[in-house]
Coordinates of C-alpha atoms in Angstrom, one line a residue:
M219 CA 23.0 37.4 17.4
A220 CA 23.8 36.9 13.6
S221 CA 25.9 33.8 14.2
K222 CA 23.0 32.2 16.3
D223 CA 20.5 33.1 13.2
A224 CA 23.0 31.4 10.7
Q225 CA 23.2 28.3 13.2
N226 CA 19.3 27.9 13.1
Q227 CA 19.3 28.5 9.8
R228 CA 21.7 25.5 9.0
S229 CA 20.1 23.1 11.3
R230 CA 16.6 23.8 9.5
S231 CA 18.5 22.9 6.1
L232 CA 19.7 19.5 7.3
P233 CA 18.2 16.7 5.9
G234 CA 15.9 14.5 8.1
F235 CA 12.6 16.2 8.2
L236 CA 9.7 14.6 6.5
P237 CA 7.4 15.9 3.7
G238 CA 4.1 17.2 5.0
T239 CA 5.9 18.5 8.2
S240 CA 5.0 22.7 8.7
D241 CA 7.3 22.9 11.5
P242 CA 10.3 20.8 12.0
D243 CA 10.8 21.8 15.9
H244 CA 7.4 20.2 16.6
G245 CA 7.1 17.7 13.7
V246 CA 9.3 14.7 12.8
H247 CA 12.3 13.7 14.8
I248 CA 14.6 11.0 13.5
S249 CA 17.9 9.4 14.8
P250 CA 21.2 10.0 12.8
S251 CA 21.4 6.4 12.0
N252 CA 20.9 4.6 8.6
P253 CA 17.6 6.1 7.3
G254 CA 16.4 2.8 5.5
N255 CA 16.0 1.5 9.5
Q256 CA 14.1 4.5 10.8
V257 CA 10.6 4.9 11.4
W258 CA 8.6 8.1 11.1
Q259 CA 8.2 9.8 14.6
W260 CA 5.5 12.4 14.4
G261 CA 5.0 15.3 16.7
P262 CA 2.0 16.9 18.1
P263 CA -0.5 17.2 15.2
S264 CA -2.2 20.1 14.0
P265 CA -6.1 20.1 14.1
G266 CA -8.0 19.3 11.3
S267 CA -10.6 17.2 9.8
L268 CA -8.1 14.1 8.8
P269 CA -8.9 10.9 10.2
P270 CA -6.8 10.1 13.0
G271 CA -3.4 8.3 11.8
L272 CA -3.8 9.5 8.4
E273 CA -2.0 12.7 8.8
Y274 CA 1.0 10.5 8.0
L275 CA -0.1 10.4 4.3
S276 CA -0.3 14.2 4.0
Q277 CA 1.5 15.4 1.1
L278 CA 3.3 12.2 0.2
D279 CA 3.6 11.4 -3.3
L280 CA 5.3 8.2 -2.8
I281 CA 4.3 5.4 -0.6
I282 CA 6.6 2.3 -0.7
I283 CA 5.0 -1.0 0.4
H284 CA 7.6 -3.8 1.6
Q285 CA 6.4 -7.2 2.4
Q286 CA 8.2 -9.0 4.7
V287 CA 10.0 -12.5 3.9
E288 CA 8.4 -15.4 6.1
L289 CA 11.3 -17.8 6.7
L290 CA 9.1 -20.5 7.9
G291 CA 7.0 -20.4 4.5
M292 CA 9.9 -20.5 2.4
I293 CA 11.4 -23.7 4.6
L294 CA 8.0 -25.5 4.9
G295 CA 6.7 -24.3 1.5
T296 CA 3.4 -23.2 3.1
E297 CA 1.4 -20.0 2.9
T298 CA 1.8 -17.9 5.9
S299 CA -0.2 -14.8 7.0
N300 CA 1.5 -11.7 5.0
K301 CA 3.2 -8.8 6.7
Y302 CA 4.0 -5.4 5.2
E303 CA 6.2 -2.8 6.1
I304 CA 4.6 0.8 4.5
K305 CA 7.3 3.5 4.0
N306 CA 7.9 6.9 2.8
S307 CA 10.2 7.8 0.1
L308 CA 13.2 8.2 2.3
G309 CA 12.7 4.4 3.5
Q310 CA 11.3 5.6 7.1
R311 CA 8.5 3.0 8.1
I312 CA 5.0 5.0 8.9
Y313 CA 3.0 1.8 8.9
F314 CA 2.8 -2.0 9.6
A315 CA 0.4 -4.1 8.1
V316 CA -0.5 -7.8 9.2
E317 CA -2.9 -10.2 7.5
E318 CA -5.3 -11.8 9.8
S319 CA -6.7 -15.1 8.1
I320 CA -7.6 -18.7 9.1
C321 CA -4.8 -21.6 7.9
F322 CA -7.8 -23.2 6.4
N323 CA -8.2 -20.6 4.0
R324 CA -4.6 -20.0 3.1
T325 CA -4.4 -23.6 2.2
F326 CA -7.4 -24.2 0.4
C327 CA -8.8 -20.7 -0.9
S328 CA -4.9 -19.4 -1.6
T329 CA -4.9 -16.3 -3.3
L330 CA -8.5 -15.9 -3.3
R331 CA -9.0 -16.2 0.5
S332 CA -11.0 -13.9 2.7
C333 CA -8.7 -11.9 5.1
T334 CA -8.4 -8.8 7.1
L335 CA -5.5 -6.6 7.1
K336 CA -4.7 -4.4 10.3
I337 CA -2.4 -1.5 9.7
T338 CA -0.9 0.0 12.6
D339 CA 1.2 2.8 13.1
N340 CA 4.7 3.1 14.9
S341 CA 3.0 3.5 18.2
G342 CA 0.8 0.2 17.6
R343 CA -2.4 2.1 17.2
E344 CA -4.6 0.6 14.6
V345 CA -5.5 3.2 12.0
I346 CA -6.6 1.5 8.7
T347 CA -8.4 -1.8 8.3
V348 CA -8.5 -3.7 5.0
N349 CA -11.4 -6.2 4.5
R350 CA -11.2 -8.6 1.8
P351 CA -14.2 -11.1 1.6
L352 CA -13.8 -14.6 -0.7
R353 CA -15.0 -13.5 -4.0
C354 CA -14.1 -15.0 -7.5
N355 CA -11.3 -13.7 -9.9
S356 CA -12.2 -14.7 -13.2
C357 CA -13.5 -12.9 -16.5
W358 CA -16.1 -15.8 -16.7
C359 CA -17.8 -14.4 -13.3
P360 CA -18.7 -10.8 -13.9
C361 CA -21.0 -10.7 -11.1
Y362 CA -18.8 -11.7 -8.3
L363 CA -15.4 -10.1 -8.7
Q364 CA -12.6 -9.0 -6.3
E365 CA -13.6 -6.2 -3.9
L366 CA -12.0 -4.6 -0.8
E367 CA -13.4 -2.4 2.2
I368 CA -11.0 0.2 3.4
Q369 CA -12.0 1.6 7.0
A370 CA -10.0 4.4 8.6
P371 CA -10.3 4.6 11.7
P372 CA -11.4 1.1 12.0
G373 CA -15.3 1.2 12.1
T374 CA -15.4 4.0 9.5
I375 CA -15.6 3.2 5.8
V376 CA -13.8 5.7 3.6
G377 CA -13.4 3.4 0.4
Y378 CA -13.7 0.8 -1.6
V379 CA -11.7 -1.2 -4.4
A380 CA -13.8 -3.0 -7.3
Q381 CA -12.6 -5.1 -10.0
K382 CA -14.3 -4.3 -13.1
W383 CA -14.9 -6.9 -15.6
D384 CA -13.0 -6.7 -19.0
P385 CA -11.7 -9.4 -21.4
F386 CA -8.4 -8.1 -21.6
L387 CA -7.0 -5.9 -19.3
P388 CA -7.0 -6.0 -15.2
K389 CA -9.0 -2.9 -14.2
F390 CA -10.5 -1.7 -11.0
T391 CA -12.1 1.4 -9.5
I392 CA -11.4 3.4 -6.3
Q393 CA -14.7 4.3 -4.9
N394 CA -15.6 6.5 -1.9
S395 CA -17.8 5.5 1.2
N396 CA -20.8 5.6 -0.9
K397 CA -19.3 3.4 -3.9
E398 CA -19.4 6.1 -6.1
D399 CA -16.4 5.9 -8.8
I400 CA -13.6 8.2 -8.4
L401 CA -10.6 6.9 -10.0
K402 CA -9.7 4.0 -12.1
I403 CA -6.8 1.7 -12.4
V404 CA -5.8 0.0 -15.4
G405 CA -3.2 -2.8 -15.3
P406 CA -1.2 -4.3 -18.0
C407 CA -2.3 -7.2 -20.2
A408 CA 0.4 -9.4 -18.5
T409 CA 1.4 -9.2 -15.0
C410 CA 4.6 -11.4 -15.3
G411 CA 6.9 -8.6 -14.7
C412 CA 9.7 -10.6 -17.0
F413 CA 12.8 -8.6 -15.7
G414 CA 10.9 -5.4 -15.1
D415 CA 8.4 -3.4 -13.1
V416 CA 4.9 -4.0 -13.5
D417 CA 2.7 -0.7 -13.6
F418 CA -0.9 -0.2 -12.8
E419 CA -1.8 3.1 -13.9
V420 CA -4.2 5.3 -12.2
K421 CA -6.5 7.3 -14.3
T422 CA -9.6 9.8 -14.0
I423 CA -13.0 7.9 -14.6
N424 CA -12.7 8.9 -18.6
E425 CA -9.3 7.0 -18.5
K426 CA -8.0 10.1 -20.6
L427 CA -5.5 11.3 -18.1
T428 CA -3.1 9.0 -15.7
I429 CA -2.6 11.3 -12.3
G430 CA -0.2 8.2 -10.9
K431 CA 0.5 4.4 -10.8
I432 CA 0.9 1.5 -8.6
S433 CA 4.2 -0.4 -9.4
K434 CA 5.1 -3.9 -8.4
Y435 CA 9.1 -3.4 -8.5
W436 CA 11.3 -6.4 -10.1
S437 CA 13.8 -6.9 -7.2
G438 CA 15.8 -9.6 -9.2
F439 CA 16.0 -13.2 -10.4
V440 CA 17.1 -14.9 -6.8
N441 CA 14.7 -13.0 -4.8
D442 CA 11.8 -13.8 -7.0
V443 CA 12.5 -17.5 -7.3
F444 CA 13.1 -18.4 -3.7
T445 CA 10.9 -15.9 -1.7
N446 CA 7.3 -14.4 -2.7
A447 CA 8.3 -11.0 -0.8
D448 CA 7.2 -8.3 -2.9
N449 CA 7.9 -4.4 -3.2
F450 CA 5.4 -2.0 -4.3
G451 CA 5.6 1.9 -4.9
I452 CA 2.4 3.9 -5.0
H453 CA 3.1 7.1 -6.9
V454 CA 0.2 9.7 -6.3
P455 CA -0.2 13.6 -6.4
A456 CA 1.1 14.8 -2.9
D457 CA -2.3 16.7 -2.5
L458 CA -4.5 13.7 -3.2
D459 CA -6.8 13.2 -0.5
V460 CA -5.7 10.9 2.3
T461 CA -8.5 8.7 2.2
V462 CA -8.1 8.0 -1.5
K463 CA -4.3 7.2 -0.7
A464 CA -5.3 4.7 2.0
T465 CA -7.8 3.1 -0.3
M466 CA -5.0 2.7 -2.8
I467 CA -2.7 1.1 -0.3
G468 CA -5.5 -1.4 -0.2
A469 CA -5.8 -1.6 -3.6
C470 CA -1.9 -2.5 -3.9
F471 CA -2.5 -5.4 -1.1
L472 CA -5.0 -6.6 -3.4
F473 CA -3.0 -7.0 -6.4
D474 CA -0.4 -8.7 -4.4
F475 CA -2.6 -11.4 -3.2
M476 CA -4.1 -11.4 -7.0
F477 CA -0.9 -11.2 -9.1
F478 CA 2.0 -11.6 -7.3
E479 CA 1.2 -13.8 -4.3
H480 CA 3.3 -17.1 -5.9
S481 CA 6.9 -17.1 -5.6
L482 CA 7.5 -17.1 -9.4
A483 CA 5.1 -14.4 -10.3
G484 CA 8.0 -11.9 -10.2
L485 CA 9.3 -13.4 -13.1

C-alpha cells in the first residue's frame, strides 16, 4: 500500500501538467515528445462563468505569440495574411490565429488595413474574434486613431483596445465591453528594437503602477532582415481576468501591425 502511494506521489510530481489545472488526472494530458511541439489538450472543464474557450488562459502569467513565417511572401515580396501560434510558457500551443482580409487591403492599405483575426483552440473551435477597422495611425489625426474590438465567444464583445493621442509615446487603453478604461499600455519612444526587446508596459489608469508588459522579442539579425515573423510575450498577473487577457492578445496583434509588420522593423 505504501509503495502504491509513493508511486502516485511520484507521478503527480512529474513535469507536463499545465498551470491552472486543479486535477492532473482530469486536466491536461501531453505526450512524452518534445514539449515545444505539443499542443494543450484540455480535459473536462469545471463549471463556471468563464467564456467558453478562455479556460485555457486561467492562471497563465505568460502568453507567447509566434508569427508563422510565410514562405510565399518571402519569395514574392508580397504581404500575405498573418498567422500566429499562441502558446503557454512551456511552448505548447493553446490557440491558432488566422487573419482574414482581402488582397486589395493588404496591398494598398498595408499596415493600416482592416481585417478580422479568428482565434481557434486546438479542436478547431473559434473562441476569440478580433475585428480591426480601417483607421488612421498618425498623431496628426487624433480623432480617428487605431481601435480593436475583441469578442469572446464570437458575437459577444468583451473588450476594446483604443489608441490614445500622444505626441511622443505610443499609448493605448484596454477597455471593457462598455468602453470604460481599465488599463493603460505605454510603449517606448522608439520601437525599432535595435538588437533588443521592445517592451510595452501595462499600467494602471493613473500610470503609477506597472502590472505587466507586452514584449516584442528580438530574434536575431538574420531572422529580422529576411522575414517579418515576430515573436511576442504577454506578461501579466496570473489572476488577471481572462477577458482582459484575451483583449491583450488583441493588443499584441495591433502592435505587430502598427510597429513590426515590415521585415526591417526588428532592427
